[in-house]
Coordinates of C-alpha atoms in Angstrom, one line a residue:
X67 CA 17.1 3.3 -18.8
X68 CA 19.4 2.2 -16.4
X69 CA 21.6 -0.8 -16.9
X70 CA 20.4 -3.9 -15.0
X71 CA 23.9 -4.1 -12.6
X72 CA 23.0 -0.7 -11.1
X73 CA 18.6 -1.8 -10.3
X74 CA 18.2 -2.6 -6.6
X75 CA 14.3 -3.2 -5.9
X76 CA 12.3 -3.5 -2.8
X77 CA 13.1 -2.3 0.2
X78 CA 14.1 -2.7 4.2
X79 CA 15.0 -6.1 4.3
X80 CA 14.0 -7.2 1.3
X81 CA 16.7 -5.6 -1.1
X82 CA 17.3 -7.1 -4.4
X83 CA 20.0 -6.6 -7.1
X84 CA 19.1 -7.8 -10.7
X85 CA 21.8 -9.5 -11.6
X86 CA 23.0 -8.9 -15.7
X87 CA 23.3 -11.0 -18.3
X88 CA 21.9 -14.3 -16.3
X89 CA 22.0 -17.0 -17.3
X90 CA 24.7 -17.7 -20.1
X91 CA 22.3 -19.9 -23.0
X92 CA 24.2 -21.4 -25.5
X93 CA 24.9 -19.4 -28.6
X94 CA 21.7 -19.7 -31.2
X95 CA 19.6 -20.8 -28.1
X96 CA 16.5 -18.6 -27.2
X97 CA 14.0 -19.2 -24.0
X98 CA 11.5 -17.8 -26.3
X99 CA 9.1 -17.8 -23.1
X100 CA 10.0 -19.0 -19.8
X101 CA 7.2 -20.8 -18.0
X102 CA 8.5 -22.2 -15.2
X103 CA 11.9 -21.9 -13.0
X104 CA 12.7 -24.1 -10.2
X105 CA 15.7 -24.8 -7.5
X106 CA 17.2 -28.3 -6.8
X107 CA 19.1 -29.1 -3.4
X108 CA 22.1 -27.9 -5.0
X109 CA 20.7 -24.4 -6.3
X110 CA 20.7 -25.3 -9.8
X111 CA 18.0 -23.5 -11.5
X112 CA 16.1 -25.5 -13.8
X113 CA 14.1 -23.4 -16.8
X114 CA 10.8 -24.4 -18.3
X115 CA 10.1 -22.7 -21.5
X116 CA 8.3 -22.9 -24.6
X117 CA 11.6 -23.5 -27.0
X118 CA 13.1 -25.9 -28.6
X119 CA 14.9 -27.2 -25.3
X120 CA 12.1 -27.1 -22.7
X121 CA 14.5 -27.9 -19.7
X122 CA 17.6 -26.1 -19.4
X123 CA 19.5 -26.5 -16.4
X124 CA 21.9 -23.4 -14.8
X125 CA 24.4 -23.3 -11.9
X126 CA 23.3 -20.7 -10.1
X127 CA 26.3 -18.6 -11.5
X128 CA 24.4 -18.5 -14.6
X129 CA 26.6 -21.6 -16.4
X130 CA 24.6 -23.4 -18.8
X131 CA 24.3 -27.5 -17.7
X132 CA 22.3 -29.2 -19.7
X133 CA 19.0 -29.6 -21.4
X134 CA 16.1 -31.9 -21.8
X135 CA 12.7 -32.2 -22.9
X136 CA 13.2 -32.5 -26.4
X137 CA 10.5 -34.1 -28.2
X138 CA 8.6 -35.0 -24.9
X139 CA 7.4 -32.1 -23.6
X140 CA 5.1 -29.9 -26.0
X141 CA 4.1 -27.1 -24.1
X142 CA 5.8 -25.9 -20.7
X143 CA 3.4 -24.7 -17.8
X144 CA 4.8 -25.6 -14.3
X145 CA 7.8 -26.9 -12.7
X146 CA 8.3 -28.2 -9.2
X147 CA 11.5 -30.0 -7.7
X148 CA 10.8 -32.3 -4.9
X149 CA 13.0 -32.8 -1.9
X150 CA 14.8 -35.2 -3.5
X151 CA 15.4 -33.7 -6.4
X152 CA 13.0 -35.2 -8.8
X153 CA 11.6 -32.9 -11.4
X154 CA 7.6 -32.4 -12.0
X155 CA 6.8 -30.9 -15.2
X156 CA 3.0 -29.7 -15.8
X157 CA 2.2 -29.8 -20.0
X158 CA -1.1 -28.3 -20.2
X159 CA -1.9 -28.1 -24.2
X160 CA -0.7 -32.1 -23.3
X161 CA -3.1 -32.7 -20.6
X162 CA -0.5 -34.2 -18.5
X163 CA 2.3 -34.0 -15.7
X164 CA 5.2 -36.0 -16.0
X165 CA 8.0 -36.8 -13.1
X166 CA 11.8 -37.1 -14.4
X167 CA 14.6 -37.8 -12.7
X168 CA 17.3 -34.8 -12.6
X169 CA 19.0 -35.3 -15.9
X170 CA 15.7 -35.9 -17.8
X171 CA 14.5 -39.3 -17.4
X172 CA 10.5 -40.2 -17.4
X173 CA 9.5 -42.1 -14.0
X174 CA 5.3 -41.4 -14.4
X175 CA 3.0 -39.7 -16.3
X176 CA -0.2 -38.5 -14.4
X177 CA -3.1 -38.4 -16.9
X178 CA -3.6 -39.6 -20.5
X179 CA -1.6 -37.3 -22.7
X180 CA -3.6 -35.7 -25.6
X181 CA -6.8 -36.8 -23.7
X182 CA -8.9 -33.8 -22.2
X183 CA -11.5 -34.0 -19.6
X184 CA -14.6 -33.6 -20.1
X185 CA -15.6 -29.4 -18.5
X186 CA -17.4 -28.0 -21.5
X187 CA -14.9 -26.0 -22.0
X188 CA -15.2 -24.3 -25.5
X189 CA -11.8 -23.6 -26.8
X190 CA -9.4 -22.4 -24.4
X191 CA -12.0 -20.0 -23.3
X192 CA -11.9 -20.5 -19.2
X193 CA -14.9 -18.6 -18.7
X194 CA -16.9 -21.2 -20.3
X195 CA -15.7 -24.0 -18.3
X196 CA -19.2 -25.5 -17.4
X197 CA -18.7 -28.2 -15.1
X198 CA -16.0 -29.5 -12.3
X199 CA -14.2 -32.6 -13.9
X200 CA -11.6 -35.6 -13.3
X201 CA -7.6 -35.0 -14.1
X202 CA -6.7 -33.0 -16.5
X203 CA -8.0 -30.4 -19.0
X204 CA -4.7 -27.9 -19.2
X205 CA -3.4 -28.5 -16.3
X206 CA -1.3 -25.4 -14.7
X207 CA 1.2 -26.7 -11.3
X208 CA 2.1 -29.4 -9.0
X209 CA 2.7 -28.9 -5.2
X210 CA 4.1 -31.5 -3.0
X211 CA 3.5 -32.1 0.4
X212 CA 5.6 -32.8 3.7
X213 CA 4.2 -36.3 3.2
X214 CA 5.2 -36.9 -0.5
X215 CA 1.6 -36.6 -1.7
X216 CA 1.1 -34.3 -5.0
X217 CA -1.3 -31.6 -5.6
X218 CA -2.2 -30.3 -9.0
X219 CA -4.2 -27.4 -10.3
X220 CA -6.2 -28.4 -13.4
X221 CA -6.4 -24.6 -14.4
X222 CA -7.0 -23.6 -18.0
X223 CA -9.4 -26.0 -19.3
X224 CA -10.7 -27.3 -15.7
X225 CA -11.7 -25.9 -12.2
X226 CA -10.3 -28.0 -10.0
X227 CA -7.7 -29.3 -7.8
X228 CA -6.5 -33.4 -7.7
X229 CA -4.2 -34.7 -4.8
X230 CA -2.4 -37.8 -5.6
X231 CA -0.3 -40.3 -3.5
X232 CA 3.8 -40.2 -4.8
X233 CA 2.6 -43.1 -7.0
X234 CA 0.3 -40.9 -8.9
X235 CA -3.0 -42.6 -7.7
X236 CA -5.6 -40.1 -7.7
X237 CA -7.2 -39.5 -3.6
X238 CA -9.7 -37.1 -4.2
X239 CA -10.3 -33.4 -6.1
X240 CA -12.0 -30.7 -5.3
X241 CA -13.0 -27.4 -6.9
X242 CA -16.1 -26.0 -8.9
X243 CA -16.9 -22.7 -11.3
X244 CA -17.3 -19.3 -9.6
X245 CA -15.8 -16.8 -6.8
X246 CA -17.3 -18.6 -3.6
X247 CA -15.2 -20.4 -0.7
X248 CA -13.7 -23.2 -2.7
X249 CA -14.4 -22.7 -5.9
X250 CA -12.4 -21.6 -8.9
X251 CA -11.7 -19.0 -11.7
X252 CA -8.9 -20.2 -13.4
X253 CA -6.5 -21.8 -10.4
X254 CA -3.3 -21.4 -11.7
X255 CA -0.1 -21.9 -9.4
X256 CA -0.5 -24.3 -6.3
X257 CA 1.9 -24.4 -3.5
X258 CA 2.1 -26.7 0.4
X259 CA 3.9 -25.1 3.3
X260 CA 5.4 -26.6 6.0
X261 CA 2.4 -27.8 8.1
X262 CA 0.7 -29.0 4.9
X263 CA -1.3 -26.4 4.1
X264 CA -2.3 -25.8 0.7
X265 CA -2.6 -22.7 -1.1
X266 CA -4.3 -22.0 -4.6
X267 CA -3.3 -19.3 -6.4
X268 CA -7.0 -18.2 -7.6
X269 CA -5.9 -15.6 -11.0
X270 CA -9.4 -14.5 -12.2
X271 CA -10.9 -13.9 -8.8
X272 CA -7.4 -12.7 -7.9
X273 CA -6.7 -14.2 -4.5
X274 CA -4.8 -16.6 -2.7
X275 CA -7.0 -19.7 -1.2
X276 CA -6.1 -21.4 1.5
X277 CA -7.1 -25.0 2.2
X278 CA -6.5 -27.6 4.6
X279 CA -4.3 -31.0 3.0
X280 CA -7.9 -32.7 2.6
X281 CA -9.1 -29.5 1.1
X282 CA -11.3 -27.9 3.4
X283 CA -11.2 -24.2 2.4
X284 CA -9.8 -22.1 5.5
X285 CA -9.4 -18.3 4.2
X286 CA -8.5 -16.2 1.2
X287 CA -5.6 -13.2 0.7
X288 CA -7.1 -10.6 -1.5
X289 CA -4.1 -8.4 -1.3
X290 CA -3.1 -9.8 -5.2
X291 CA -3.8 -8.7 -8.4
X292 CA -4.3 -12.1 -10.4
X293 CA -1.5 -14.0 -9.1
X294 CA 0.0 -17.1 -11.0
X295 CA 2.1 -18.9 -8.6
X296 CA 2.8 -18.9 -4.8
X297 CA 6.1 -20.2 -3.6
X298 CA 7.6 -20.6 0.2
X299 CA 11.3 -19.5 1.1
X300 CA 12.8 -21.6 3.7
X301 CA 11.4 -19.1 6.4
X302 CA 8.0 -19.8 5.9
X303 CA 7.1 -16.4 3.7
X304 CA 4.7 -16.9 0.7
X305 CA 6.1 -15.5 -2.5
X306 CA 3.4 -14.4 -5.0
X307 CA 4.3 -13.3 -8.4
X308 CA 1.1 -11.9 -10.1
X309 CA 0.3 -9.7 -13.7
X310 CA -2.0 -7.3 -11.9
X311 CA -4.5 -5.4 -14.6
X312 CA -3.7 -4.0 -17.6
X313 CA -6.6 -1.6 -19.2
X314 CA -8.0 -2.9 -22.7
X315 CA -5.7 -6.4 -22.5
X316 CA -9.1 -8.2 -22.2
X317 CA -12.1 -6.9 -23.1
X318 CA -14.0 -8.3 -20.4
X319 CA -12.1 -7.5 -17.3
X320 CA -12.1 -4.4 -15.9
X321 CA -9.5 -3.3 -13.6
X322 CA -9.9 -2.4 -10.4
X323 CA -7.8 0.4 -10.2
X324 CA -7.2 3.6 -11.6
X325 CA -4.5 3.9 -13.1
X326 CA -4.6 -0.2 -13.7
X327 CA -1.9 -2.0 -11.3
X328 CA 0.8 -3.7 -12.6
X329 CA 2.9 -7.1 -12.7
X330 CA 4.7 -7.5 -9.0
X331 CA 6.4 -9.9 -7.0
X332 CA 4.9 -10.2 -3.2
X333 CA 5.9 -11.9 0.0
X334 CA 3.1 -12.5 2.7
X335 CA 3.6 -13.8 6.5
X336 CA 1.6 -16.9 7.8
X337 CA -1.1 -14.8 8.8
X338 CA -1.4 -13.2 5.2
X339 CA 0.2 -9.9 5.7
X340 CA 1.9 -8.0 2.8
X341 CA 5.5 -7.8 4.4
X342 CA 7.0 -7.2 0.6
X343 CA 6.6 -6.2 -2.7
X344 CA 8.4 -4.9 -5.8
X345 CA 7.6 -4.3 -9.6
X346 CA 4.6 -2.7 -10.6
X347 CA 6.7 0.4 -13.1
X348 CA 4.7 1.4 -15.9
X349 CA 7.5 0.5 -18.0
X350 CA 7.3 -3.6 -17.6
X351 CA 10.8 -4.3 -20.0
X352 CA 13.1 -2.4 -17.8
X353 CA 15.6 -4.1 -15.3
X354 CA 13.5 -5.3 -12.2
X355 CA 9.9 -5.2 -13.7
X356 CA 8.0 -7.3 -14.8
X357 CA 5.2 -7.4 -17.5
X358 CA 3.8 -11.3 -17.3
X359 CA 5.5 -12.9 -14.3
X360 CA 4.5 -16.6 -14.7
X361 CA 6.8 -18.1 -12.3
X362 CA 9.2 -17.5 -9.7
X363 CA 11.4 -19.6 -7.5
X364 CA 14.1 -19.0 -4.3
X365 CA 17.4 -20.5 -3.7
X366 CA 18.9 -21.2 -0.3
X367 CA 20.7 -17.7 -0.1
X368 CA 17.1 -15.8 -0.7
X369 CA 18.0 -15.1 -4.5
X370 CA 15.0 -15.2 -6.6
X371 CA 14.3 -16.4 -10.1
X372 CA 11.1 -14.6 -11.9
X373 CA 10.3 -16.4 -15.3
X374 CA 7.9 -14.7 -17.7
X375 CA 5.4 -15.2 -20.8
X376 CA 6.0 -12.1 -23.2
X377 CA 4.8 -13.3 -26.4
X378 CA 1.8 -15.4 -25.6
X379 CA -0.4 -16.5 -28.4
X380 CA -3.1 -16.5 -25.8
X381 CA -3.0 -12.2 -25.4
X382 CA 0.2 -10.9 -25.1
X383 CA 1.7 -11.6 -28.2
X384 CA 3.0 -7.8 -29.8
X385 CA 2.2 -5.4 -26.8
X386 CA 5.8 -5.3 -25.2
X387 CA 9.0 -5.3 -27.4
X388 CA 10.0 -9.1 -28.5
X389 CA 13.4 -8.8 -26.6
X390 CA 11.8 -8.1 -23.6
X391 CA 13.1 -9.9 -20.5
X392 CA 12.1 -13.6 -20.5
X393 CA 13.9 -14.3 -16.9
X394 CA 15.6 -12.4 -14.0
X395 CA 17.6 -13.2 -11.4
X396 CA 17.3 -11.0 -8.2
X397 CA 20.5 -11.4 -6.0
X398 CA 19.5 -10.5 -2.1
X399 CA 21.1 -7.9 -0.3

């Protein structure tokens, strides 16, 4: 296997260099799983994962700044940094989304924490989701709009999506079960481009939604193989990073594809055209692959930052080697 300073992935204008050895964690510290990465202003990478320091914060160097979280945040999801630099953290097994400031302090809670919604769920068993219902029951991301207004997918537990004023008072949801226009099979990263658009990553009915800011469904990208978070670069391209199929993970989905596709990282123009893609190896662990990409996030220079979950509890717990990347830095070309 070659060593991560010589990978370069994707191609034409869209070359990437995995940078080694990012970031620098303390000594003893461990991401165990990294569930979210986000960018501030200053392209400091803030890292969501399910350890004992939920929020670590990284120049962009890979210099260790800080953490936070500790004892707040139970079970890291999503993170989004707004414009001005407040931090949105989704806690799903919580049942709530919480804003901080940048060096860790609470401003609001959305939701009752502990408190689930009533869907019918049974479990954490999606598929038996029975009914649409209000914020939350596991929620997955946030999104925030050009006008400061929050979108949040209730994924794991719910079928929905709930848009919020900056103060956190609910507007309106929408969402129900199935694979229709507007509906839902497990909506797990969010995102708002420029003009306000909003787009659902859909995972279980692997496609992109798109919908207008009052949530009139518009179209769906299909070109995906259950994505888990979308993600704009400053130029207006969509990043998608999704776990594609792998054959026997789940008993009851059947890939699509044979051989079964794997993990990537995509980047689609406004119109929904594939302009980019890398990943996909049959041998997730090596430098520039990917086995469950759960989040990714781009920095003012075009770098990206791919967070993943290897050792799940919920399925992927002992098919990939324990010391198999967690997060990677891609340095553009």
């Amino acid at each position: 296997m070659p060593s991560a300073a010589d990978v370069v992935v994707g191609s034409g204008d869209f070359r990437y260099r995995v940078v080694p050895g990012w970031p620098q964690l303390p000594a003893g510290w461990s991401f165990y799983e990294v569930a979210g990465v986000a960018v501030d202003s200053h392209d400091r990478v803030y890292v969501f994962s399910r350890s004992d320091h939920p929020v670590c914060i990284f120049e962009s160097d890979g210099r260790f700044v800080g953490s936070w979280g500790e004892g707040l945040l139970t079970h890291a999801h999503g993170i989004t940094i707004a414009p001005d630099d407040t931090v949105w953290c989704t806690d799903d097994w919580n049942h709530s989304v919480r804003q901080f400031t940048p060096d860790g302090r609470l401003l609001q809670t959305l939701g009752t924490p502990g408190v689930a919604s009533p869907t019918g769920i049974d479990g954490l068993d999606y598929r038996s989701i029975r009914q649409a219902a209000g914020p939350f029951n596991l929620p997955t991301n946030v999104a925030l709009a050009p006008d400061g207004s929050v979108y949040i997918s209730d994924g794991y537990g719910n079928c929905r999506v709930h848009k919020f004023t900056a103060r956190g008072e609910l507007m309106f949801s929408w969402g129900t079960p199935g694979d229709g226009p507007g509906q839902f099979n497990l909506p797990h990263g969010i995102a708002v481009d420029r003009e306000g658009l909003v787009y659902v990553a859909d995972r279980e009915n692997s496609r992109v939604q798109v919908f207008t800011p009052e949530g009139t469904w518009l179209r769906e990208w299909t070109a995906t193989a259950r994505p888990m978070q979308v993600r704009f670069d400053r130029q207006g391209l969509a990043w998608v990073c999704d776990l594609g199929w792998r054959a026997g993970k789940f008993p009851w989905q059947t890939p699509p594809t044979d051989p079964p596709e794997g993990a990537h990282v995509r980047a689609f123009d406004a119109a929904g055209r594939l302009v980019a893609r890398f990943g996909g190896s049959d041998d997730p662990c090596a430098p520039g692959q990917f086995f469950a990409p759960h989040d990714l996030a781009l920095d003012s220079r075009g770098n990206i930052y791919v967070g993943e979950v290897v050792q799940s509890a919920g399925g992927n717990r002992g098919l990939v080697d324990p010391t198999c990347h967690t997060l990677q830095k891609f340095e553009r070309l």
